[in-house]
PDB file of C-alpha atoms in Angstrom:
ATOM      1  CA  MET A  18      -7.847  57.613 -27.013  1.00  0.00           C
ATOM      2  CA  SER A  19      -8.851  56.167 -30.238  1.00  0.00           C
ATOM      3  CA  ALA A  20     -10.782  52.939 -30.629  1.00  0.00           C
ATOM      4  CA  GLU A  21      -7.754  51.212 -32.175  1.00  0.00           C
ATOM      5  CA  ILE A  22      -5.570  51.858 -29.114  1.00  0.00           C
ATOM      6  CA  ILE A  23      -8.281  50.562 -26.741  1.00  0.00           C
ATOM      7  CA  LEU A  24      -8.661  47.455 -28.916  1.00  0.00           C
ATOM      8  CA  ILE A  25      -4.885  46.845 -28.824  1.00  0.00           C
ATOM      9  CA  ILE A  26      -4.830  47.279 -25.009  1.00  0.00           C
ATOM     10  CA  ARG A  27      -7.727  44.813 -24.618  1.00  0.00           C
ATOM     11  CA  PHE A  28      -6.009  42.337 -26.922  1.00  0.00           C
ATOM     12  CA  LEU A  29      -2.707  42.575 -25.006  1.00  0.00           C
ATOM     13  CA  THR A  30      -4.561  42.197 -21.666  1.00  0.00           C
ATOM     14  CA  VAL A  31      -6.360  39.043 -22.845  1.00  0.00           C
ATOM     15  CA  LEU A  32      -3.134  37.689 -24.345  1.00  0.00           C
ATOM     16  CA  SER A  33      -1.226  38.246 -21.073  1.00  0.00           C
ATOM     17  CA  LEU A  34      -4.018  36.568 -19.053  1.00  0.00           C
ATOM     18  CA  TYR A  35      -3.890  33.494 -21.324  1.00  0.00           C
ATOM     19  CA  ALA A  36      -0.092  33.435 -21.102  1.00  0.00           C
ATOM     20  CA  PHE A  37      -0.312  33.616 -17.295  1.00  0.00           C
ATOM     21  CA  LEU A  38      -2.877  30.792 -17.137  1.00  0.00           C
ATOM     22  CA  GLY A  39      -0.759  28.705 -19.529  1.00  0.00           C
ATOM     23  CA  PHE A  40       2.295  29.246 -17.322  1.00  0.00           C
ATOM     24  CA  ILE A  41       0.326  28.160 -14.216  1.00  0.00           C
ATOM     25  CA  ILE A  42      -0.966  25.003 -15.935  1.00  0.00           C
ATOM     26  CA  PHE A  43       2.503  24.164 -17.289  1.00  0.00           C
ATOM     27  CA  THR A  44       4.065  24.622 -13.822  1.00  0.00           C
ATOM     28  CA  LEU A  45       1.430  22.413 -12.147  1.00  0.00           C
ATOM     29  CA  TRP A  46       1.870  19.733 -14.815  1.00  0.00           C
ATOM     30  CA  LYS A  47       5.662  19.689 -14.369  1.00  0.00           C
ATOM     31  CA  ASP A  48       5.283  19.502 -10.570  1.00  0.00           C
ATOM     32  CA  LEU A  49       2.828  16.605 -10.897  1.00  0.00           C
ATOM     33  CA  GLU A  50       5.224  14.831 -13.249  1.00  0.00           C
ATOM     34  CA  LYS A  51       8.098  15.233 -10.756  1.00  0.00           C
ATOM     35  CA  THR A  52       5.936  13.883  -7.929  1.00  0.00           C
ATOM     36  CA  HIS A  53       4.896  10.872  -9.998  1.00  0.00           C
ATOM     37  CA  ASN A  54       8.507  10.123 -10.948  1.00  0.00           C
ATOM     38  CA  LYS A  55       9.612  10.500  -7.332  1.00  0.00           C
ATOM     39  CA  TYR A  56       6.934   8.306  -5.743  1.00  0.00           C
ATOM     40  CA  GLY A  57       5.936   6.133  -8.693  1.00  0.00           C
ATOM     41  CA  SER A  58       9.100   4.073  -8.504  1.00  0.00           C
ATOM     42  CA  ILE A  59       9.160   3.251  -4.785  1.00  0.00           C
ATOM     43  CA  VAL A  60      10.333  -0.304  -4.182  1.00  0.00           C
ATOM     44  CA  LEU A  61       8.567  -1.779  -1.188  1.00  0.00           C
ATOM     45  CA  THR A  62      10.638  -3.611   1.406  1.00  0.00           C
ATOM     46  CA  PRO A  63       9.801  -7.295   1.137  1.00  0.00           C
ATOM     47  CA  ILE A  64       7.804  -8.998   3.862  1.00  0.00           C
ATOM     48  CA  THR A  65       9.123 -12.514   4.463  1.00  0.00           C
ATOM     49  CA  VAL A  66       6.545 -15.084   5.546  1.00  0.00           C
ATOM     50  CA  ARG A  67       7.958 -18.366   6.883  1.00  0.00           C
ATOM     51  CA  ASP A  68       5.702 -21.363   7.435  1.00  0.00           C
ATOM     52  CA  LEU A  69       7.084 -22.824  10.677  1.00  0.00           C
ATOM     53  CA  SER A  70       5.645 -26.307  10.071  1.00  0.00           C
ATOM     54  CA  LYS A  71       7.351 -26.676   6.675  1.00  0.00           C
ATOM     55  CA  ASP A  72      10.263 -24.292   7.250  1.00  0.00           C
ATOM     56  CA  GLU A  73       9.510 -22.627   3.892  1.00  0.00           C
ATOM     57  CA  SER A  74       9.832 -18.892   3.287  1.00  0.00           C
ATOM     58  CA  LYS A  75       8.448 -16.566   0.660  1.00  0.00           C
ATOM     59  CA  ASP A  76       8.985 -12.826   0.094  1.00  0.00           C
ATOM     60  CA  PHE A  77       6.101 -10.490  -0.734  1.00  0.00           C
ATOM     61  CA  ARG A  78       6.300  -6.904  -1.999  1.00  0.00           C
ATOM     62  CA  GLU A  79       2.567  -6.332  -2.391  1.00  0.00           C
ATOM     63  CA  ASN A  80       0.595  -3.811  -0.334  1.00  0.00           C
ATOM     64  CA  GLU A  81      -1.944  -6.494   0.548  1.00  0.00           C
ATOM     65  CA  ILE A  82      -1.446 -10.214   1.192  1.00  0.00           C
ATOM     66  CA  PHE A  83      -4.317 -12.617   1.836  1.00  0.00           C
ATOM     67  CA  ILE A  84      -3.993 -15.798   3.896  1.00  0.00           C
ATOM     68  CA  GLY A  85      -6.395 -18.689   3.283  1.00  0.00           C
ATOM     69  CA  ARG A  86      -7.218 -21.886   1.420  1.00  0.00           C
ATOM     70  CA  ASP A  87      -8.652 -20.115  -1.639  1.00  0.00           C
ATOM     71  CA  GLU A  88      -6.498 -20.148  -4.763  1.00  0.00           C
ATOM     72  CA  LEU A  89      -6.639 -16.310  -4.824  1.00  0.00           C
ATOM     73  CA  ALA A  90      -4.803 -16.138  -1.472  1.00  0.00           C
ATOM     74  CA  GLN A  91      -1.109 -15.337  -1.797  1.00  0.00           C
ATOM     75  CA  ILE A  92      -0.364 -17.444   1.313  1.00  0.00           C
ATOM     76  CA  ARG A  93      -2.246 -20.670   0.590  1.00  0.00           C
ATOM     77  CA  LEU A  94      -2.829 -23.017   3.502  1.00  0.00           C
ATOM     78  CA  GLN A  95      -4.814 -25.617   1.572  1.00  0.00           C
ATOM     79  CA  HIS A  96      -3.541 -28.454   3.783  1.00  0.00           C
ATOM     80  CA  ASP A  97      -5.191 -26.928   6.893  1.00  0.00           C
ATOM     81  CA  GLU A  98      -8.949 -27.560   6.942  1.00  0.00           C
ATOM     82  CA  SER A  99      -9.418 -25.247   9.960  1.00  0.00           C
ATOM     83  CA  VAL A 100      -8.389 -22.225   7.837  1.00  0.00           C
ATOM     84  CA  SER A 101     -11.135 -20.237   6.088  1.00  0.00           C
ATOM     85  CA  ASN A 102     -11.022 -19.665   2.330  1.00  0.00           C
ATOM     86  CA  ILE A 103      -9.940 -16.054   2.876  1.00  0.00           C
ATOM     87  CA  HIS A 104      -8.872 -16.089   6.512  1.00  0.00           C
ATOM     88  CA  ALA A 105      -6.762 -12.991   7.194  1.00  0.00           C
ATOM     89  CA  ARG A 106      -5.130 -10.029   5.499  1.00  0.00           C
ATOM     90  CA  ILE A 107      -1.665  -8.518   5.929  1.00  0.00           C
ATOM     91  CA  PHE A 108      -1.464  -4.982   4.582  1.00  0.00           C
ATOM     92  CA  ARG A 109       0.693  -1.867   4.546  1.00  0.00           C
ATOM     93  CA  LYS A 110      -0.699   1.387   5.891  1.00  0.00           C
ATOM     94  CA  SER A 111       1.042   4.583   7.039  1.00  0.00           C
ATOM     95  CA  GLY A 112       4.458   2.966   6.794  1.00  0.00           C
ATOM     96  CA  ASN A 113       3.482   0.066   9.076  1.00  0.00           C
ATOM     97  CA  ILE A 114       2.465  -3.514   8.366  1.00  0.00           C
ATOM     98  CA  TRP A 115      -0.845  -4.683   9.830  1.00  0.00           C
ATOM     99  CA  ILE A 116      -2.711  -7.974  10.256  1.00  0.00           C
ATOM    100  CA  GLU A 117      -6.502  -8.226  10.155  1.00  0.00           C
ATOM    101  CA  ASP A 118      -8.789 -11.224  10.724  1.00  0.00           C
ATOM    102  CA  LEU A 119     -11.429 -11.393   7.983  1.00  0.00           C
ATOM    103  CA  GLN A 120     -14.213 -12.879  10.124  1.00  0.00           C
ATOM    104  CA  SER A 121     -12.691 -16.332   9.904  1.00  0.00           C
ATOM    105  CA  THR A 122     -14.398 -19.261  11.576  1.00  0.00           C
ATOM    106  CA  ASN A 123     -11.544 -20.187  13.920  1.00  0.00           C
ATOM    107  CA  GLY A 124      -9.954 -16.757  14.340  1.00  0.00           C
ATOM    108  CA  THR A 125      -6.468 -15.394  13.757  1.00  0.00           C
ATOM    109  CA  PHE A 126      -3.865 -15.178  16.520  1.00  0.00           C
ATOM    110  CA  LEU A 127      -0.859 -12.873  16.832  1.00  0.00           C
ATOM    111  CA  ASN A 128       1.768 -14.326  19.171  1.00  0.00           C
ATOM    112  CA  GLY A 129      -0.949 -16.457  20.781  1.00  0.00           C
ATOM    113  CA  ASP A 130      -3.437 -13.601  21.322  1.00  0.00           C
ATOM    114  CA  PRO A 131      -6.635 -13.394  19.247  1.00  0.00           C
ATOM    115  CA  ILE A 132      -6.857 -10.505  16.779  1.00  0.00           C
ATOM    116  CA  ILE A 133     -10.066  -8.541  17.197  1.00  0.00           C
ATOM    117  CA  THR A 134      -9.130  -5.361  15.330  1.00  0.00           C
ATOM    118  CA  PRO A 135      -6.393  -4.653  12.766  1.00  0.00           C
ATOM    119  CA  THR A 136      -3.068  -4.840  14.617  1.00  0.00           C
ATOM    120  CA  ILE A 137       0.453  -3.671  13.775  1.00  0.00           C
ATOM    121  CA  ILE A 138       2.976  -6.452  13.151  1.00  0.00           C
ATOM    122  CA  VAL A 139       6.550  -6.244  14.417  1.00  0.00           C
ATOM    123  CA  SER A 140       9.312  -8.261  12.767  1.00  0.00           C
ATOM    124  CA  GLY A 141       9.493 -11.721  14.341  1.00  0.00           C
ATOM    125  CA  ASP A 142       5.768 -11.879  15.171  1.00  0.00           C
ATOM    126  CA  GLN A 143       4.023 -15.215  14.706  1.00  0.00           C
ATOM    127  CA  ILE A 144       0.571 -15.434  13.140  1.00  0.00           C
ATOM    128  CA  THR A 145      -1.567 -18.515  13.672  1.00  0.00           C
ATOM    129  CA  CYS A 146      -4.425 -19.341  11.312  1.00  0.00           C
ATOM    130  CA  GLY A 147      -6.098 -22.632  12.116  1.00  0.00           C
ATOM    131  CA  LYS A 148      -3.313 -25.094  12.965  1.00  0.00           C
ATOM    132  CA  THR A 149      -0.677 -23.287  10.891  1.00  0.00           C
ATOM    133  CA  THR A 150       1.749 -20.743  12.300  1.00  0.00           C
ATOM    134  CA  VAL A 151       3.771 -18.390  10.113  1.00  0.00           C
ATOM    135  CA  GLU A 152       6.474 -15.966  11.163  1.00  0.00           C
ATOM    136  CA  ILE A 153       6.688 -12.481   9.671  1.00  0.00           C
ATOM    137  CA  THR A 154      10.049 -10.789   9.203  1.00  0.00           C
ATOM    138  CA  SER A 155      11.345  -7.857   7.217  1.00  0.00           C
ATOM    139  CA  LYS A 156      14.709  -6.299   6.458  1.00  0.00           C
ATOM    140  CA  ASN A 157      13.393  -3.199   8.216  1.00  0.00           C
ATOM    141  CA  ASN A 158      13.553  -4.464  11.784  1.00  0.00           C
ATOM    142  CA  PRO A 159      11.219  -3.678  13.428  1.00  0.00           C
ATOM    143  CA  LEU A 160       8.411  -3.215  10.907  1.00  0.00           C
ATOM    144  CA  ILE A 161       6.768  -0.588  13.076  1.00  0.00           C
ATOM    145  CA  THR A 162       7.546   3.030  12.186  1.00  0.00           C
ATOM    146  CA  GLU A 163       5.009   4.954  14.227  1.00  0.00           C
ATOM    147  CA  ILE A 164       1.921   4.417  16.337  1.00  0.00           C
TER     148      ILE A 164
END
């Protein structure tokens, strides 16, 4: 074989390797784009929080909702002095909705029982922070999907 033929074979081999790598990168990019489009537009089921003392309701679609007197809390209980600034957190995880006490002074109660660790909420549960009780509901009844 002459040197020119070997050079052409090397060039074609390198060119085919680059084409193969380009195809792999293009395929991965398209797959990532499909996944983002599929899961990037998920609309979360609203969580309805109803203050039982005022009979007021509000819907939340966030993954995390804070309860407290602080102005950063989505559920503000500024009228209740026995509620901590950031008292508790409601959050979504693994398809379920959970409640967690954030080391509040007077504790957080789920259906009258104190919350010690993060606990799954079921639609219709009542959460008490200080002297205020709120009821949690969702269109997905119950909120629990798996344990």
